[in-house]
Short mmCIF file of C-alpha atoms in Angstrom, two decimals:
data_model
loop_
_atom_site.label_atom_id
_atom_site.label_comp_id
_atom_site.label_asym_id
_atom_site.label_seq_id
_atom_site.Cartn_x
_atom_site.Cartn_y
_atom_site.Cartn_z
CA MET A 1 25.05 8.81 38.67
CA GLU A 2 23.70 8.35 35.54
CA LYS A 3 21.96 11.66 33.91
CA ARG A 4 18.64 11.19 32.50
CA SER A 5 17.73 13.10 29.32
CA CYS A 6 14.38 15.24 30.05
CA ARG A 7 13.00 13.81 27.01
CA GLU A 8 13.61 9.58 28.18
CA PRO A 9 10.81 8.03 30.19
CA GLU A 10 12.72 6.94 33.84
CA SER A 11 10.50 3.42 33.40
CA LEU A 12 8.10 1.34 31.22
CA TYR A 13 5.65 3.16 33.35
CA ASP A 14 6.40 6.50 32.51
CA ARG A 15 6.71 5.18 28.66
CA THR A 16 3.05 3.31 28.73
CA ARG A 17 1.97 6.91 30.66
CA ILE A 18 3.61 8.95 27.76
CA GLY A 19 2.41 6.29 25.03
CA ARG A 20 -1.63 6.80 26.17
CA MET A 21 -1.30 9.99 26.48
CA TYR A 22 -0.22 9.99 22.90
CA PHE A 23 -3.20 7.80 21.08
CA ARG A 24 -5.60 10.24 23.66
CA TRP A 25 -4.33 13.14 22.15
CA ILE A 26 -4.36 11.26 18.24
CA GLY A 27 -8.01 9.83 19.10
CA GLY A 28 -9.19 13.42 19.96
CA ILE A 29 -8.19 14.92 16.81
CA MET A 30 -9.36 11.98 14.81
CA SER A 31 -12.80 12.32 16.73
CA LEU A 32 -13.03 16.08 15.74
CA PHE A 33 -12.75 15.28 12.24
CA VAL A 34 -14.99 12.70 11.98
CA LEU A 35 -17.24 14.92 14.03
CA SER A 36 -17.14 18.42 11.54
CA MET A 37 -17.70 15.82 8.18
CA LEU A 38 -20.60 14.50 10.31
CA CYS A 39 -21.72 18.27 10.35
CA LEU A 40 -21.26 19.56 7.35
CA SER A 41 -24.89 18.48 6.44
CA CYS A 42 -27.09 20.54 3.07
CA LYS A 43 -26.65 24.03 5.54
CA GLN A 44 -23.49 25.33 4.48
CA THR A 45 -21.80 28.02 3.52
CA GLY A 46 -20.40 29.23 0.15
CA ALA A 47 -18.02 32.00 0.93
CA LYS A 48 -15.48 31.56 -1.52
CA GLU A 49 -12.75 34.13 -3.05
CA VAL A 50 -13.41 33.46 -6.90
CA GLU A 51 -12.35 35.42 -10.28
CA SER A 52 -13.90 38.09 -11.21
CA VAL A 53 -14.66 39.58 -15.03
CA ARG A 54 -15.51 42.70 -15.87
CA LEU A 55 -18.52 42.29 -18.60
CA HIS A 56 -19.02 45.11 -21.50
CA HIS A 57 -23.17 45.02 -23.12
CA SER A 58 -24.40 45.01 -26.52
CA LEU A 59 -27.83 45.89 -27.69
CA VAL A 60 -30.36 43.36 -28.97
CA VAL A 61 -33.16 45.56 -29.41
CA ASP A 62 -33.82 49.29 -28.73
CA ASP A 63 -36.40 50.69 -26.84
CA GLU A 64 -37.79 52.17 -30.23
CA SER A 65 -38.17 48.14 -31.26
CA LEU A 66 -39.16 47.13 -28.58
CA LEU A 67 -40.71 48.76 -25.85
CA LEU A 68 -40.51 47.14 -22.66
CA GLY A 69 -42.46 47.96 -19.22
CA LYS A 70 -42.63 45.50 -16.10
CA VAL A 71 -40.01 42.97 -17.05
CA PHE A 72 -40.78 40.24 -15.00
CA ASP A 73 -38.86 37.16 -16.44
CA LEU A 74 -36.95 35.62 -19.59
CA ALA A 75 -36.73 32.83 -21.18
CA TRP A 76 -35.69 30.20 -24.03
CA GLU A 77 -38.45 29.32 -26.55
CA SER A 78 -36.17 27.89 -28.78
CA ASP A 79 -32.20 27.93 -29.13
CA SER A 80 -32.29 31.44 -31.03
CA VAL A 81 -35.60 32.70 -29.54
CA LEU A 82 -35.92 34.36 -26.20
CA VAL A 83 -38.93 35.10 -24.65
CA ILE A 84 -40.21 38.03 -22.19
CA VAL A 85 -42.55 38.35 -19.84
CA ASP A 86 -43.45 41.80 -19.31
CA SER A 87 -46.92 42.29 -17.21
CA GLY A 88 -46.95 46.21 -17.95
CA ASN A 89 -47.37 45.67 -21.58
CA GLU A 90 -50.91 44.71 -23.40
CA GLY A 91 -49.10 41.53 -25.17
CA PHE A 92 -47.19 40.68 -22.29
CA LEU A 93 -45.16 38.00 -23.75
CA HIS A 94 -42.59 39.12 -26.35
CA ALA A 95 -40.31 37.18 -28.98
CA VAL A 96 -37.15 38.03 -29.75
CA HIS A 97 -35.19 36.14 -32.30
CA VAL A 98 -31.88 37.40 -30.97
CA PRO A 99 -29.23 36.88 -33.45
CA ASP A 100 -30.50 39.61 -35.46
CA GLY A 101 -32.86 41.27 -32.80
CA ARG A 102 -35.83 41.15 -34.81
CA VAL A 103 -39.13 41.24 -32.32
CA MET A 104 -41.05 38.32 -33.51
CA TYR A 105 -45.32 38.68 -31.94
CA ALA A 106 -46.03 39.51 -28.61
CA TYR A 107 -48.87 37.02 -27.04
CA GLY A 108 -50.97 37.50 -23.99
CA LYS A 109 -53.92 39.72 -22.94
CA ILE A 110 -54.63 41.12 -18.89
CA GLY A 111 -58.13 40.78 -18.25
CA GLN A 112 -60.60 38.66 -16.95
CA GLY A 113 -62.04 37.04 -20.03
CA PRO A 114 -61.61 32.98 -20.91
CA ASP A 115 -58.61 33.75 -23.08
CA GLU A 116 -57.05 36.25 -20.72
CA TYR A 117 -54.83 36.37 -18.03
CA LEU A 118 -54.76 37.74 -14.66
CA TYR A 119 -50.81 37.54 -13.82
CA VAL A 120 -48.16 35.64 -15.22
CA GLY A 121 -45.09 35.99 -13.68
CA THR A 122 -42.88 32.83 -14.90
CA VAL A 123 -42.06 31.16 -17.56
CA HIS A 124 -40.27 27.92 -17.87
CA PRO A 125 -38.84 25.95 -21.38
CA ALA A 126 -40.13 22.61 -21.65
CA GLY A 127 -38.92 21.51 -24.93
CA ALA A 128 -38.08 23.20 -28.10
CA HIS A 129 -41.58 25.66 -28.93
CA HIS A 130 -42.96 24.73 -25.93
CA LEU A 131 -43.23 26.44 -22.82
CA ILE A 132 -45.22 26.16 -19.62
CA MET A 133 -46.62 29.34 -17.94
CA LEU A 134 -48.69 29.70 -14.41
CA ASP A 135 -51.83 32.30 -14.01
CA VAL A 136 -51.29 32.82 -10.52
CA ASN A 137 -54.13 34.91 -10.07
CA LYS A 138 -56.38 31.84 -11.58
CA ARG A 139 -54.01 29.07 -10.49
CA GLU A 140 -54.24 27.98 -13.56
CA CYS A 141 -50.75 26.25 -15.28
CA PHE A 142 -50.87 26.66 -19.08
CA GLU A 143 -48.67 25.17 -21.96
CA GLN A 144 -47.65 26.57 -25.34
CA GLU A 145 -49.18 24.97 -29.09
CA GLY A 146 -47.28 26.17 -31.92
CA ALA A 147 -45.01 29.16 -32.28
CA GLY A 148 -45.13 32.77 -34.42
CA TYR A 149 -48.74 33.90 -35.52
CA ARG A 150 -49.86 30.83 -35.12
CA LEU A 151 -48.92 30.35 -30.79
CA ALA A 152 -52.11 29.85 -28.47
CA PHE A 153 -52.17 28.39 -24.68
CA LYS A 154 -53.97 25.54 -23.95
CA PRO A 155 -54.97 25.14 -20.22
CA LEU A 156 -52.97 21.89 -18.38
CA PHE A 157 -54.54 21.94 -15.03
CA HIS A 158 -55.83 23.86 -12.73
CA LEU A 159 -54.66 23.92 -9.13
CA LYS A 160 -56.81 22.27 -6.32
CA ASP A 161 -54.90 23.08 -3.39
CA SER A 162 -56.15 25.55 -1.09
CA VAL A 163 -51.98 26.95 -0.56
CA PHE A 164 -51.15 29.61 -2.39
CA HIS A 165 -48.27 28.88 -5.22
CA TYR A 166 -45.84 31.79 -6.84
CA GLU A 167 -44.02 29.53 -9.40
CA LEU A 168 -44.66 25.93 -11.28
CA LEU A 169 -41.02 24.15 -12.51
CA PRO A 170 -41.58 21.80 -15.10
CA VAL A 171 -38.98 18.67 -13.97
CA ALA A 172 -38.14 15.38 -15.09
CA ASP A 173 -41.16 12.81 -15.35
CA ASN A 174 -43.66 15.04 -15.99
CA ARG A 175 -43.49 16.52 -12.94
CA TYR A 176 -43.38 20.38 -11.23
CA ILE A 177 -41.56 22.00 -8.19
CA ALA A 178 -43.60 24.22 -7.03
CA ILE A 179 -42.63 27.12 -4.47
CA GLY A 180 -45.69 29.20 -2.79
CA LEU A 181 -46.94 29.71 1.38
CA TYR A 182 -46.67 26.12 2.63
CA GLU A 183 -47.32 25.45 6.61
CA ASP A 184 -44.65 22.76 6.36
CA ASN A 185 -42.38 22.05 3.64
CA ARG A 186 -40.54 24.53 1.55
CA PHE A 187 -41.14 22.64 -2.00
CA PHE A 188 -44.14 20.38 -3.48
CA LEU A 189 -44.07 17.76 -6.21
CA LEU A 190 -47.03 18.03 -8.30
CA ASP A 191 -48.09 15.36 -10.76
CA GLU A 192 -48.98 15.89 -14.42
CA LYS A 193 -52.16 17.33 -13.33
CA GLY A 194 -51.26 19.64 -10.37
CA ASN A 195 -51.98 16.93 -7.67
CA ARG A 196 -49.53 17.03 -5.20
CA ILE A 197 -47.35 14.14 -4.50
CA GLU A 198 -45.38 15.01 -1.99
CA GLY A 199 -43.54 17.81 0.13
CA PHE A 200 -39.77 18.41 1.16
CA GLY A 201 -37.27 20.80 2.10
CA ASP A 202 -37.22 23.26 5.01
CA TYR A 203 -37.24 26.87 5.09
CA PRO A 204 -33.93 27.83 6.23
CA TYR A 205 -33.79 29.76 9.84
CA ARG A 206 -30.95 32.25 11.66
CA ASP A 207 -31.44 29.98 14.96
CA GLU A 208 -33.98 28.01 16.90
CA LYS A 209 -36.16 31.24 17.94
CA GLU A 210 -36.71 31.48 14.09
CA LYS A 211 -37.40 27.46 13.78
CA GLN A 212 -40.70 27.85 15.54
CA VAL A 213 -42.11 31.26 13.68
CA SER A 214 -44.87 29.62 11.24
CA GLY A 215 -43.87 28.64 8.18
CA ILE A 216 -46.06 30.72 6.04
CA ILE A 217 -44.36 33.76 7.55
CA ARG A 218 -40.76 32.15 6.69
CA GLY A 219 -42.06 31.14 3.48
CA GLU A 220 -42.84 34.71 2.57
CA ILE A 221 -39.87 35.36 3.89
CA TYR A 222 -37.45 33.11 2.13
CA GLN A 223 -39.39 33.16 -1.15
CA GLY A 224 -36.99 33.22 -4.69
CA ARG A 225 -36.98 32.31 -8.16
CA LEU A 226 -36.29 28.52 -9.85
CA ALA A 227 -34.15 27.51 -12.76
CA SER A 228 -33.26 23.31 -13.71
CA ASN A 229 -31.29 21.97 -15.24
CA SER A 230 -32.30 20.71 -19.28
CA ARG A 231 -33.03 17.34 -18.11
CA GLY A 232 -34.74 18.52 -15.23
CA THR A 233 -33.16 16.40 -12.91
CA ARG A 234 -31.53 19.25 -11.01
CA PHE A 235 -33.30 22.67 -9.36
CA VAL A 236 -31.66 25.56 -7.45
CA GLN A 237 -33.70 28.23 -5.77
CA ALA A 238 -32.41 31.85 -5.15
CA VAL A 239 -33.98 33.67 -2.67
CA LEU A 240 -34.70 37.38 -3.09
CA LYS A 241 -34.75 38.78 0.43
CA SER A 242 -31.23 37.32 1.79
CA ARG A 243 -28.59 35.76 0.02
CA ILE A 244 -29.13 32.05 0.38
CA MET A 245 -29.33 29.57 -2.88
CA VAL A 246 -30.28 25.76 -2.08
CA PHE A 247 -29.39 23.28 -4.92
CA TYR A 248 -30.68 19.88 -4.99
CA GLU A 249 -30.40 16.97 -7.31
CA LYS A 250 -32.92 14.04 -8.14
CA GLY A 251 -32.12 10.73 -6.61
CA GLU A 252 -33.65 6.92 -6.25
CA GLU A 253 -35.40 8.20 -3.67
CA GLY A 254 -36.29 11.26 -4.50
CA TRP A 255 -35.18 15.19 -4.58
CA LYS A 256 -32.21 15.38 -2.45
CA CYS A 257 -30.35 18.56 -0.63
CA ILE A 258 -26.91 18.85 -2.32
CA LYS A 259 -25.55 21.90 -0.76
CA GLU A 260 -27.35 25.00 0.90
CA ASN A 261 -25.15 28.40 0.82
CA LEU A 262 -26.18 30.39 3.70
CA GLU A 263 -24.11 33.91 3.39
CA SER A 264 -27.07 35.86 5.29
CA PHE A 265 -30.08 35.93 7.21
CA PRO A 266 -33.05 39.02 6.76
CA THR A 267 -34.09 41.08 9.78
CA TYR A 268 -37.73 40.81 10.79
CA ASN A 269 -40.38 40.95 13.53
CA TYR A 270 -41.06 37.02 13.40
CA ASN A 271 -44.48 37.95 14.05
CA SER A 272 -44.46 39.13 10.09
CA PRO A 273 -42.72 38.87 7.61
CA ALA A 274 -41.98 42.82 6.77
CA MET A 275 -38.08 42.86 6.02
CA ASP A 276 -36.29 45.75 7.85
CA ALA A 277 -35.40 48.51 5.36
CA GLU A 278 -31.50 48.68 5.86
CA ASP A 279 -31.37 44.68 5.31
CA PRO A 280 -29.32 44.35 1.76
CA LEU A 281 -31.52 42.14 -1.30
CA GLY A 282 -30.28 39.00 -1.92
CA TYR A 283 -31.03 37.43 -5.49
CA LEU A 284 -33.07 38.92 -8.10
CA ASP A 285 -33.04 36.37 -10.64
CA VAL A 286 -31.29 33.02 -11.67
CA CYS A 287 -31.23 30.81 -14.71
CA ALA A 288 -29.43 27.22 -14.54
CA THR A 289 -27.44 25.27 -18.13
CA ASP A 290 -26.31 21.64 -17.81
CA SER A 291 -22.84 23.24 -16.59
CA TYR A 292 -23.61 26.27 -14.71
CA VAL A 293 -26.00 28.34 -12.13
CA TYR A 294 -25.60 32.02 -12.81
CA ALA A 295 -27.85 34.13 -9.91
CA LEU A 296 -28.28 37.80 -10.07
CA TYR A 297 -26.76 39.42 -6.71
CA SER A 298 -28.54 42.92 -5.29
CA GLY A 299 -26.59 43.57 -2.29
CA LYS A 300 -28.41 47.02 -1.92
CA ASN A 301 -31.38 48.09 0.14
CA TYR A 302 -34.70 49.34 0.11
CA ARG A 303 -33.93 52.74 2.57
CA ASP A 304 -31.16 53.84 0.26
CA ASP A 305 -32.57 53.47 -2.83
CA ARG A 306 -35.86 51.29 -3.54
CA ASP A 307 -35.81 51.49 -7.59
CA ALA A 308 -31.95 50.99 -7.11
CA ALA A 309 -32.41 47.76 -5.09
CA PHE A 310 -34.09 45.91 -7.53
CA LEU A 311 -31.12 46.30 -10.06
CA GLY A 312 -28.12 44.22 -9.54
CA GLN A 313 -24.74 44.94 -11.44
CA THR A 314 -23.16 41.18 -10.16
CA VAL A 315 -23.38 37.74 -11.27
CA GLU A 316 -22.39 34.73 -9.47
CA VAL A 317 -21.32 31.36 -11.31
CA TYR A 318 -21.66 28.26 -9.52
CA ARG A 319 -21.60 24.60 -10.58
CA TRP A 320 -24.32 22.82 -9.55
CA ASP A 321 -22.94 21.19 -6.20
CA GLY A 322 -23.00 24.50 -5.15
CA THR A 323 -19.09 26.02 -5.43
CA PRO A 324 -18.59 29.27 -7.08
CA VAL A 325 -16.62 29.24 -9.87
CA LYS A 326 -16.99 33.39 -11.16
CA ARG A 327 -18.28 36.48 -10.35
CA LEU A 328 -19.11 38.40 -13.28
CA THR A 329 -19.78 42.61 -13.19
CA SER A 330 -21.71 44.18 -15.63
CA ASP A 331 -21.30 47.83 -16.83
CA VAL A 332 -25.05 48.14 -16.73
CA PRO A 333 -27.48 47.83 -13.92
CA LEU A 334 -29.45 44.38 -14.95
CA ARG A 335 -33.11 43.18 -13.54
CA ASN A 336 -33.24 39.57 -15.39
CA ILE A 337 -30.87 37.03 -17.30
CA GLU A 338 -30.68 34.28 -18.70
CA VAL A 339 -27.83 31.97 -20.19
CA THR A 340 -27.40 30.06 -23.58
CA LYS A 341 -27.18 26.26 -23.64
CA ASP A 342 -23.94 26.28 -24.28
CA ASP A 343 -23.08 29.11 -22.02
CA SER A 344 -21.00 31.27 -24.42
CA CYS A 345 -23.64 34.72 -24.44
CA LEU A 346 -25.17 36.20 -21.75
CA TYR A 347 -28.80 38.17 -21.90
CA ALA A 348 -30.36 40.02 -19.74
CA VAL A 349 -32.86 43.12 -19.23
CA ALA A 350 -30.63 46.46 -18.29
CA TYR A 351 -31.91 49.73 -17.19
CA ALA A 352 -29.99 52.21 -19.69
CA PRO A 353 -31.41 54.22 -18.60
CA GLU A 354 -34.27 52.68 -19.97
CA PRO A 355 -35.50 48.62 -20.17
CA VAL A 356 -33.41 47.38 -23.10
CA LEU A 357 -32.49 44.24 -24.10
CA VAL A 358 -28.83 43.16 -24.17
CA ARG A 359 -26.25 40.34 -24.74
CA PHE A 360 -22.51 39.82 -22.81
CA PRO A 361 -20.07 37.34 -24.78
CA LEU A 362 -19.06 35.34 -21.78
CA PRO A 363 -15.34 34.16 -20.84
#
């Protein structure tokens, strides 16, 4: 009697059955592949091992030539003039000519008067010798006029919304991206007069339970800093209380989320925005060029050392598609960062131990 191989089907029926099983198996694999592609939406993690580079600072201005107090932001007035926002000083805008470390001027007085300001957080460039700043408490946006000793800021518009805005970022088409405490949206798009055009984007959430939390509470938890490319066609938000970054790009139909890196979520009582003191902070500051995004990461918590939590020595570098490129490690703790347009040099306010302006050449 002829012996059959165990791999050979005994009949046409067997061959047909095995063929069906094979195609079902291939079909299942293809279905899983297609499903996995469909599931890769805006919310993605950016975890990836990247090259780590050690940075060594040099001093731009010492603490005798420029006495800094409570620095909040850095911004370029021009290619060679860096503006430091220091709410702890009488003149809260300090301009430094960085090639030679010359302090050019201090501008702005804290107070209630018509030419005084209550609280200015971030300052954003909008062209050469042209800055935009928001007085958060006065709810008024100002534009720089002139430079040097003829510098002044003229009122652009007063925000009429009942919602509370934290920051305004100038973007393309004479528009602004606004962040603040919003119930239904993560961002607002404003026109040149500060009027709301539309809201867009959702706050992050850990699970379905957090998704149901009030937008005002989640808005407070997931606030962060903004930065854009030079044309204002892309922007990024880096969140302070968690390791989350979201990347947006302007399209024909409006602003579209390109990627959201969700590396961690904060622990908090869903009835209030009070964060657990043992949770590490996320991103302290963010800046960007046309090629890359630079985010200063903390990774330390309130409970161990409240002051140290607001300092970081790691700068994460990303492409605009949200892909990590490098991890830069500073030899001194940093609070704020800014990068030259050609990505050749990183400037920062370092605490060594007093706040000073430093520079790092970039690889």
